[in-house]
PDB file of C-alpha atoms and ligand atoms in Angstrom:
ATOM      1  CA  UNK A   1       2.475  11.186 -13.532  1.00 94.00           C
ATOM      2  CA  UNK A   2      -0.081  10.701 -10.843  1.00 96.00           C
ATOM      3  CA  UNK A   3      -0.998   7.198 -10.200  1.00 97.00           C
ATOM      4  CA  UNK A   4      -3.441   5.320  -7.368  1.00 98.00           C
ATOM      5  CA  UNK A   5      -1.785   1.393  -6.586  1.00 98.00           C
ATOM      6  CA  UNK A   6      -5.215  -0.405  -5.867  1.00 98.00           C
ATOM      7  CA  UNK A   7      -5.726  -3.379  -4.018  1.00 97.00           C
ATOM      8  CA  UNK A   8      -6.003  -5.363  -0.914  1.00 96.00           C
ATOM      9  CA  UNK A   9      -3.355  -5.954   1.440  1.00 94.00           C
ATOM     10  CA  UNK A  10      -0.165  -8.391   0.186  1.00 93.00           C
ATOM     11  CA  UNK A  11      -1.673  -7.352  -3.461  1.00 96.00           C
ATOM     12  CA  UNK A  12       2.165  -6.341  -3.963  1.00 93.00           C
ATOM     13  CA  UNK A  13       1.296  -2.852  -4.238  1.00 95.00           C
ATOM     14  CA  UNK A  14       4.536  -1.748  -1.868  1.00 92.00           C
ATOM     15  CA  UNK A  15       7.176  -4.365  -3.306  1.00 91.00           C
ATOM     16  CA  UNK A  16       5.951  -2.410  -6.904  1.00 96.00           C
ATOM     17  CA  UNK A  17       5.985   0.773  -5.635  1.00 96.00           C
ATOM     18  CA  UNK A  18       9.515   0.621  -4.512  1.00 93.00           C
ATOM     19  CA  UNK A  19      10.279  -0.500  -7.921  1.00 95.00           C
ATOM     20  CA  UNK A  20       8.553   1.852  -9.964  1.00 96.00           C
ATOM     21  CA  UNK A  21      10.268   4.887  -7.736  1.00 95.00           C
ATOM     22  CA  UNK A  22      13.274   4.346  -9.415  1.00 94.00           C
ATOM     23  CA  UNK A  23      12.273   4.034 -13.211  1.00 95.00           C
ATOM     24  CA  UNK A  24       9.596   6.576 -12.932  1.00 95.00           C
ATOM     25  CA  UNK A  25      11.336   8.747 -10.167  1.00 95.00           C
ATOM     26  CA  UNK A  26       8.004  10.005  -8.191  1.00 96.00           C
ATOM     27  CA  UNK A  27       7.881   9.060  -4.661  1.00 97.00           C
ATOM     28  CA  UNK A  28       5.529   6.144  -3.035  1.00 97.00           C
ATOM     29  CA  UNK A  29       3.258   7.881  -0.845  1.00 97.00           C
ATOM     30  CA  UNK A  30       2.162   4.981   1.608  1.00 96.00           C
ATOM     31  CA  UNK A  31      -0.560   5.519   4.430  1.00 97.00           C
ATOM     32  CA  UNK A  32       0.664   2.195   5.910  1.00 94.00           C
ATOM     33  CA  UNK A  33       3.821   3.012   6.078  1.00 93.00           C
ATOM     34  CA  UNK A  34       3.674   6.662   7.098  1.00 95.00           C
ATOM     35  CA  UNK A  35       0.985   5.485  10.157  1.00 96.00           C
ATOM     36  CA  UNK A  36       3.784   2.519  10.702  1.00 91.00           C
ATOM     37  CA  UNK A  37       6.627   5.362  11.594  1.00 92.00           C
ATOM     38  CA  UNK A  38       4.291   7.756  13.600  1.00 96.00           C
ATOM     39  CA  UNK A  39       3.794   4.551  15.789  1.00 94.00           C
ATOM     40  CA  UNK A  40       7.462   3.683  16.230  1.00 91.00           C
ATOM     41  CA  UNK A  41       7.919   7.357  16.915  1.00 95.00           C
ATOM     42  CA  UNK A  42       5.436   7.551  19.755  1.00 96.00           C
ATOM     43  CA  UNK A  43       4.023  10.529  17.994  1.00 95.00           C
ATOM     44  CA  UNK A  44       0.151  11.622  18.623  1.00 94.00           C
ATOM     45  CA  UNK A  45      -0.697  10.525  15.753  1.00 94.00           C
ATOM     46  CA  UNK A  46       0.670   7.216  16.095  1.00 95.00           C
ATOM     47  CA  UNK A  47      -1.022   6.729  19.532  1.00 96.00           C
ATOM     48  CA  UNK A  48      -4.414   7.403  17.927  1.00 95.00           C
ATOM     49  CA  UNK A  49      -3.539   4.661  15.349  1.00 96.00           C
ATOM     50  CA  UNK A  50      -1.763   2.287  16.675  1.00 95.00           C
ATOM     51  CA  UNK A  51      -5.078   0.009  18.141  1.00 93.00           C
ATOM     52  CA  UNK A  52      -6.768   0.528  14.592  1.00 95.00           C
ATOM     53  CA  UNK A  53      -3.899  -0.774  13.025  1.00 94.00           C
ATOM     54  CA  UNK A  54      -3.208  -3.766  15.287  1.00 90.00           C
ATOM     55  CA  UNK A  55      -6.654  -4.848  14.919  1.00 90.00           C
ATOM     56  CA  UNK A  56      -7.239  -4.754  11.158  1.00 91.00           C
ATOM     57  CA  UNK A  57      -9.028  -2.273  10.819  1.00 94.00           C
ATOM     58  CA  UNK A  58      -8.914   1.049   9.456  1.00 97.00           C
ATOM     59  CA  UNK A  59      -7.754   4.089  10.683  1.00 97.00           C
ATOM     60  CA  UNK A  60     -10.361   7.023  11.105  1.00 97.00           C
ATOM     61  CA  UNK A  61     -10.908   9.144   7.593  1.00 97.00           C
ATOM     62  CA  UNK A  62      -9.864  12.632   8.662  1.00 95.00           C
ATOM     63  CA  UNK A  63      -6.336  11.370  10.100  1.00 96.00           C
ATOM     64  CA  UNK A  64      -5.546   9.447   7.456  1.00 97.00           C
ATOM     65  CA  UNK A  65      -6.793  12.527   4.762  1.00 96.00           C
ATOM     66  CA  UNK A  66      -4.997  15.048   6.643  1.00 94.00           C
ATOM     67  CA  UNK A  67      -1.445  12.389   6.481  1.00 95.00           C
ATOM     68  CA  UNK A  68      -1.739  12.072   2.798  1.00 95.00           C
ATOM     69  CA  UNK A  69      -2.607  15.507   1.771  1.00 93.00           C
ATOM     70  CA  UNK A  70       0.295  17.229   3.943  1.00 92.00           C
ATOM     71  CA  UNK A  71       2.629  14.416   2.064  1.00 94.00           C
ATOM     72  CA  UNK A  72       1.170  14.876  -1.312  1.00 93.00           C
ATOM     73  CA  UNK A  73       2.199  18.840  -1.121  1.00 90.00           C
ATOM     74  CA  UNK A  74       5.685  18.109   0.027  1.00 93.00           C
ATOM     75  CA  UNK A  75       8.117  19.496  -2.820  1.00 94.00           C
ATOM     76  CA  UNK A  76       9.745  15.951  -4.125  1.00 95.00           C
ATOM     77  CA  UNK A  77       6.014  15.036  -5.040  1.00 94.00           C
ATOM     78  CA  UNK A  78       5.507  18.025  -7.330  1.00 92.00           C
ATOM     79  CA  UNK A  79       6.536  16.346 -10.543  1.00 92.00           C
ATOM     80  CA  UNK A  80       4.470  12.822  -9.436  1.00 95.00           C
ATOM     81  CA  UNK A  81       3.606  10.479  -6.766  1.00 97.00           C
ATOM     82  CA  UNK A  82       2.349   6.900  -6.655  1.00 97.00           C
ATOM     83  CA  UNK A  83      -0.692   6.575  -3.803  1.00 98.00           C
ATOM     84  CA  UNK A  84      -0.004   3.095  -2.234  1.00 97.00           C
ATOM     85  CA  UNK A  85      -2.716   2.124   0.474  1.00 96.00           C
ATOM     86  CA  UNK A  86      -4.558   5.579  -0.119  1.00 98.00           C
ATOM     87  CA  UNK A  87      -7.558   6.199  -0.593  1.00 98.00           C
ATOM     88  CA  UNK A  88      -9.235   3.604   1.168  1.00 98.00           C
ATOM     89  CA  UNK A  89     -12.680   4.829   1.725  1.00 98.00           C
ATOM     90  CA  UNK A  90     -15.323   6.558  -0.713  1.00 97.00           C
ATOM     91  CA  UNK A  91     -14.814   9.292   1.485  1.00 97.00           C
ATOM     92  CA  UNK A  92     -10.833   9.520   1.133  1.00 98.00           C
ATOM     93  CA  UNK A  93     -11.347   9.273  -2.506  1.00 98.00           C
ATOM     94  CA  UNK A  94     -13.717  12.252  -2.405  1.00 97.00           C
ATOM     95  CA  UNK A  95     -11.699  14.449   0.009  1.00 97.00           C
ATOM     96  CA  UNK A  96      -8.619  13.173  -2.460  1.00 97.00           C
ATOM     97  CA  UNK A  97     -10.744  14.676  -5.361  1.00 97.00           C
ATOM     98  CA  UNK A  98     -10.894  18.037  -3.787  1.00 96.00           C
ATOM     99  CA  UNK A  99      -7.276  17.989  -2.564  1.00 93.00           C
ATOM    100  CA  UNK A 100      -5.962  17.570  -6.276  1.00 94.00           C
ATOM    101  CA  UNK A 101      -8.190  20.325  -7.560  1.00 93.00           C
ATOM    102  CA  UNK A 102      -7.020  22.662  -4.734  1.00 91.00           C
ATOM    103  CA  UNK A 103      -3.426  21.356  -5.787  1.00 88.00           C
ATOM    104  CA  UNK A 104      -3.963  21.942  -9.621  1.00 91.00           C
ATOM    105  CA  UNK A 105      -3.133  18.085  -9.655  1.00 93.00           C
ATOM    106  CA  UNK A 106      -5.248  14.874 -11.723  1.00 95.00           C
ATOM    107  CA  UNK A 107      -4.959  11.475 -11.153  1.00 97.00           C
ATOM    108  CA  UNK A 108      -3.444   9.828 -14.564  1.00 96.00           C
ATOM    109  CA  UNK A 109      -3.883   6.326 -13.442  1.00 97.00           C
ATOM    110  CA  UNK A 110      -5.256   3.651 -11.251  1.00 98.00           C
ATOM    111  CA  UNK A 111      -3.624   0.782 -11.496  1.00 98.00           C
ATOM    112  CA  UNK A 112      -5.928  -2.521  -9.507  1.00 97.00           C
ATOM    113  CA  UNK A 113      -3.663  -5.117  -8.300  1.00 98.00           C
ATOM    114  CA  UNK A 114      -5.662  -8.788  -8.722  1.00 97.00           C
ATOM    115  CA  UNK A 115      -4.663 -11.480  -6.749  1.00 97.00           C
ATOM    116  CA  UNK A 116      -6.745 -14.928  -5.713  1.00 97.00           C
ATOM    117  CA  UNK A 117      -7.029 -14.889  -2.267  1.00 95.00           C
ATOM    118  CA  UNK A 118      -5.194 -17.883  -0.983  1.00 95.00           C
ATOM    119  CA  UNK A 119      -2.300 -16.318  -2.285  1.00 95.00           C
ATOM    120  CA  UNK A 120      -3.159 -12.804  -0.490  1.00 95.00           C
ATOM    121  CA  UNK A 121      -2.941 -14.985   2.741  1.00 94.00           C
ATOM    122  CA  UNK A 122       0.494 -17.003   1.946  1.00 94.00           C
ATOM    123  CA  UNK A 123       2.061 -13.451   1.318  1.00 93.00           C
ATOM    124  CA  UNK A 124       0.819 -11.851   4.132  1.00 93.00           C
ATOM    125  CA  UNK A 125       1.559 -14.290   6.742  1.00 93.00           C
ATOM    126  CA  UNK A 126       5.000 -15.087   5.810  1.00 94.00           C
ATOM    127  CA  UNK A 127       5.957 -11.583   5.643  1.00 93.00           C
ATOM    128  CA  UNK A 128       9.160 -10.931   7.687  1.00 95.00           C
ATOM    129  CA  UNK A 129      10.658  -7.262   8.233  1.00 92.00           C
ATOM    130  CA  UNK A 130      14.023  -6.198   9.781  1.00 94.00           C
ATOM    131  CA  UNK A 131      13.427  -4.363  13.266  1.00 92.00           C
ATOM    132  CA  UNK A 132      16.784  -2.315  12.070  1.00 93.00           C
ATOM    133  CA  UNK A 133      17.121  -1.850   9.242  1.00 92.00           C
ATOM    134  CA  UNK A 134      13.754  -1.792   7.543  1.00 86.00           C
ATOM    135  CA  UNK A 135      14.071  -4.597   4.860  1.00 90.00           C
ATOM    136  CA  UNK A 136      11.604  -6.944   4.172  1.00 89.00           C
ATOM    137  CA  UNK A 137      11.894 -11.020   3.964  1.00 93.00           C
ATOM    138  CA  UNK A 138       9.545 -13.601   3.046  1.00 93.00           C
ATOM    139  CA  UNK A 139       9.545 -16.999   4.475  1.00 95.00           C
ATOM    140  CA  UNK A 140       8.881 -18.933   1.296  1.00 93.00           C
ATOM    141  CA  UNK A 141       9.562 -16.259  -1.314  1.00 90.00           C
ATOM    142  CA  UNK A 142      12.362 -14.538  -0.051  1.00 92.00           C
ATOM    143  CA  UNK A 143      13.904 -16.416   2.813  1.00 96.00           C
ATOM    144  CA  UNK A 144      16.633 -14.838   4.617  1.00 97.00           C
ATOM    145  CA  UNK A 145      19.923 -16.905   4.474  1.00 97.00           C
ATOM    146  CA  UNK A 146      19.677 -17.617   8.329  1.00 95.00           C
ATOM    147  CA  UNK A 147      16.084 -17.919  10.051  1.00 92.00           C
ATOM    148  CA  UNK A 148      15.090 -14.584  11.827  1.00 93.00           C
ATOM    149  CA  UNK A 149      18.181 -12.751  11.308  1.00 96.00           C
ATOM    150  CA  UNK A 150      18.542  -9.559   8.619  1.00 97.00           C
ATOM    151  CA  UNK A 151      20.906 -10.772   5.787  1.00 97.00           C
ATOM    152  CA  UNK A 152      22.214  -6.799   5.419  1.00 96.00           C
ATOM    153  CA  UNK A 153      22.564  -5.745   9.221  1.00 97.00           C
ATOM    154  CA  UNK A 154      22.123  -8.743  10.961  1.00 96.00           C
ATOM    155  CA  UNK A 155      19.144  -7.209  12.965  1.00 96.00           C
ATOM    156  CA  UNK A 156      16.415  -9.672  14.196  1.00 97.00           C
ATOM    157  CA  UNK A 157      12.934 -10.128  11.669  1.00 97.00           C
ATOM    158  CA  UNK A 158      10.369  -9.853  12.863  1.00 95.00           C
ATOM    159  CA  UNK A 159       5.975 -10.263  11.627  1.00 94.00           C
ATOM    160  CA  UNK A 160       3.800  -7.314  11.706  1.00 87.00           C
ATOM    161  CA  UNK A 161       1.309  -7.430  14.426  1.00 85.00           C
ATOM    162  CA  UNK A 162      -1.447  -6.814  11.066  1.00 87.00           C
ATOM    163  CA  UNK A 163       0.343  -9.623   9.349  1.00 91.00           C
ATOM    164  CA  UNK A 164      -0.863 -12.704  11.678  1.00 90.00           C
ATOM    165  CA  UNK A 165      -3.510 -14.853  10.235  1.00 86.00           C
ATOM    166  CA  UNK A 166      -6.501 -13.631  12.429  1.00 88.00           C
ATOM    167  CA  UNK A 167      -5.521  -9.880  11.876  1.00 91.00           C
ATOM    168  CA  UNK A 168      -5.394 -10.969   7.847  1.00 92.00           C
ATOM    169  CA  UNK A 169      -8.684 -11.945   7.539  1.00 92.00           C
ATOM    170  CA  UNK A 170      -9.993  -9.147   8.965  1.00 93.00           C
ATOM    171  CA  UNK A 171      -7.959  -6.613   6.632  1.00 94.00           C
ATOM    172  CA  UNK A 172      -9.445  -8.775   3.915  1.00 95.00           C
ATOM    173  CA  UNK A 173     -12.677  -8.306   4.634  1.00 96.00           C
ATOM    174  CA  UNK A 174     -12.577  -4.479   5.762  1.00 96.00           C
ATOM    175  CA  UNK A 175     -11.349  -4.464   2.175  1.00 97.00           C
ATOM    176  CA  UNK A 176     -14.039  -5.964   0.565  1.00 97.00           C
ATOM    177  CA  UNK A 177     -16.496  -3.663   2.387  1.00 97.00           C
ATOM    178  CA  UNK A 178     -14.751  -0.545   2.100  1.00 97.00           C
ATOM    179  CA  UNK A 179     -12.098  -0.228  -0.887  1.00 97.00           C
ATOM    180  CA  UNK A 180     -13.364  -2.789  -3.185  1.00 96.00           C
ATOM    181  CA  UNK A 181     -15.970  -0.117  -4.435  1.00 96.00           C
ATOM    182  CA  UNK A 182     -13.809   2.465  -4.938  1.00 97.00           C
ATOM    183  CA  UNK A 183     -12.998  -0.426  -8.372  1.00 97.00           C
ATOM    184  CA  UNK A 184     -16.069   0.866  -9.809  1.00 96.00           C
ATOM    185  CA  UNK A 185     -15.660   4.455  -8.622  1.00 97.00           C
ATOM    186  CA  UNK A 186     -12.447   4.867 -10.664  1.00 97.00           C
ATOM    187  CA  UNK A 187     -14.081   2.743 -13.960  1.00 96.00           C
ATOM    188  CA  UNK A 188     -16.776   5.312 -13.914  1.00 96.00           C
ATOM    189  CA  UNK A 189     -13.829   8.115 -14.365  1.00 95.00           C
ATOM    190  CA  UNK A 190     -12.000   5.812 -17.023  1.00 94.00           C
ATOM    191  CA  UNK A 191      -8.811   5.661 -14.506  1.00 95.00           C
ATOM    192  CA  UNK A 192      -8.915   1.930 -14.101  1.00 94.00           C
ATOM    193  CA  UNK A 193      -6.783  -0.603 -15.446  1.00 96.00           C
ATOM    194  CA  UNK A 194      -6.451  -4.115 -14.113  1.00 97.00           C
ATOM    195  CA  UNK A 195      -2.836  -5.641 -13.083  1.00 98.00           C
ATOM    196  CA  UNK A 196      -2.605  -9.179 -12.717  1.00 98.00           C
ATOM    197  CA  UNK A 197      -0.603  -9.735  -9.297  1.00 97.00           C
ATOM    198  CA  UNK A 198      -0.496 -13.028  -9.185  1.00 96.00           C
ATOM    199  CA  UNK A 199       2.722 -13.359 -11.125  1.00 95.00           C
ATOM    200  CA  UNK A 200       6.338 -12.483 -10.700  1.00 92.00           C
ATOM    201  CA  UNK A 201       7.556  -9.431  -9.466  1.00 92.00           C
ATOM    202  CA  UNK A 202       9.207  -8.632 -13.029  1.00 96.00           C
ATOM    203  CA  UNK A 203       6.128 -10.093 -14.837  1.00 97.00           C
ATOM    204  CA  UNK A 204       4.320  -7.646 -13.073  1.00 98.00           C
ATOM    205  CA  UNK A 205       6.302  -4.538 -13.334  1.00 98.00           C
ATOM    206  CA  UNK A 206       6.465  -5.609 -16.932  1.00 98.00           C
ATOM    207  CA  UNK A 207       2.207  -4.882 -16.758  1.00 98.00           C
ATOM    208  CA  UNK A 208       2.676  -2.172 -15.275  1.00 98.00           C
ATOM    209  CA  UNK A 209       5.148  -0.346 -17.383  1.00 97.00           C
ATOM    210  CA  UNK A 210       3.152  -1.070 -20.555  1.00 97.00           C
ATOM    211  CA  UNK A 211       0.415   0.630 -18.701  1.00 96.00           C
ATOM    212  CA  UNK A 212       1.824   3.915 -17.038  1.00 95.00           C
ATOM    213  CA  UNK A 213       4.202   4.285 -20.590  1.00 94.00           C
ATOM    214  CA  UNK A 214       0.604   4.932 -22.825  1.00 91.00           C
ATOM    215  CA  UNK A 215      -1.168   6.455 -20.138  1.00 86.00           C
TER     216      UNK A 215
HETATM  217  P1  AMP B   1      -0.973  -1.071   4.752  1.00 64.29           P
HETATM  218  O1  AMP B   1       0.477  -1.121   5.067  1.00 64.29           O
HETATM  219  O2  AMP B   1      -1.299  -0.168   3.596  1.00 64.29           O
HETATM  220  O3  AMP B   1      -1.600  -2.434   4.594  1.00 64.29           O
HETATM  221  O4  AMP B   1      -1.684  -0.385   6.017  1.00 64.29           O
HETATM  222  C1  AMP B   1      -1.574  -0.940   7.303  1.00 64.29           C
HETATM  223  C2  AMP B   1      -2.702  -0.421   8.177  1.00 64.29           C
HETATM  224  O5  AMP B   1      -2.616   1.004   8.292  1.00 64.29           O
HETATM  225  C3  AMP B   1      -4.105  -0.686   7.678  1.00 64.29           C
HETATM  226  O6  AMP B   1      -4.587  -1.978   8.002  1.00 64.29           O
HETATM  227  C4  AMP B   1      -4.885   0.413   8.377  1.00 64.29           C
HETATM  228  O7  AMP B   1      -5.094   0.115   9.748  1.00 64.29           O
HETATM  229  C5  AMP B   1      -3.913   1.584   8.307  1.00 64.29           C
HETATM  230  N1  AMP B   1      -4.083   2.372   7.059  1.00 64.29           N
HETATM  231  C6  AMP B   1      -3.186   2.522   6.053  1.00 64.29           C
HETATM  232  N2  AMP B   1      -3.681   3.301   5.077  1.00 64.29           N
HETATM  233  C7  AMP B   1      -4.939   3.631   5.473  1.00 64.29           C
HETATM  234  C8  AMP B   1      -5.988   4.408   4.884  1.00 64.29           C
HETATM  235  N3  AMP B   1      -5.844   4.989   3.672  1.00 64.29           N
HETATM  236  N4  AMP B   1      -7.139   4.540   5.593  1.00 64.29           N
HETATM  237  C9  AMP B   1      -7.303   3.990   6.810  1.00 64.29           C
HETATM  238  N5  AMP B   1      -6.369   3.225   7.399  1.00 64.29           N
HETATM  239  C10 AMP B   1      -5.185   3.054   6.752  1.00 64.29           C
END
């Protein structure tokens, strides 16, 4: 099963993701989070990215095509993978087009996370991540038990540079320019089905499930 997690940013697509690996067992295969380690790791392609990133914006097409296709060919996504954050441009989802045909792969799915905007913001902004571990907090939703400290590994939280409010409205908009057409793009291939984000996690994997099981 080959499925596309639509959406713009704090959408939920991730939290889902992470979810869905483990009932569906096919890897997420997240652009953010891929361009997020090359930056921690000081690699090239990480220095390329990093001032994209930080400002809101997107990341050049060809670095981000050549990320996902060299991912998308790795062996533990041969039986499925879930695209979270990719494509993001009519011209990722073309060069995605001829990737799968080269691959012998289809997409089965594309699954649009909808969520009123207010609540896009509320997510994003509260968003809190471990610097050691990796696991993420939310300052309303998911509070951790003592302010700025990792409940597992007692590492310090911290907020994605992306995450603060200024950066946040910028992602939304560079969403509504560039990704928001890619909706009709995937209609017009009979791929898209609407997910209604705006509830709880479980409620929403619930969706989802339904979906993905007939698909
Ligand atoms: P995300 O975690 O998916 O919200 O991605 C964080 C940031 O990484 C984005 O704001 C972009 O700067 C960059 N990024 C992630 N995926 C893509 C993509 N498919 N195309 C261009 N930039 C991307």
């Amino acid at each position: 099963m080959n499925i596309i997690l639509l959406g713009p940013p704090g959408a939920g697509k991730g939290t889902q993701a992470k979810i869905l690996e483990g009932i569906y067992n096919i890897p997420q295969i997240s652009t953010g989070d891929m361009l997020r380690a090359a930056v921690k790791n000081g690699t090239e392609l990480g220095r390329q990215a990093k001032s994209f990133m930080d400002a809101g914006q997107l990341v050049p097409d060809s670095l981000v095509i050549a990320l996902a296709e060299e991912r998308m060919s790795a062996p533990d996504a041969a039986g499925g993978f879930m695209l979270d954050g990719f494509p993001r441009t009519q011209a990722q989802a073309l060069a995605l087009d001829d990737m799968l045909d080269r691959l012998g792969k289809k997409i089965d799915v594309v699954l649009n996370f909808e969520v009123p905007r207010p609540a896009l913001i509320e997510r994003m902004s509260g968003r809190r991540t471990c610097q050691q571990c990796g696991v993420g907090y939310h300052v309303k939703f998911a509070p951790s038990r003592e302010a700025d400290k990792c409940d597992k590994c007692r590492g310090e939280l911290y907020q994605r540079e992306d995450d603060k409010e200024t950066t946040v409205a910028k992602r939304l908009q560079v969403y509504d320019e560039s990704t928001k057409p890619l909706i009709d793009y995937y209609a017009r291939k009979e791929l898209h089905q609407v997910i209604n984000g705006d509830e709880s996690p479980d409620k929403v994997t619930a969706q989802i499930r339904k979906i993905v099981d007939a698909a």
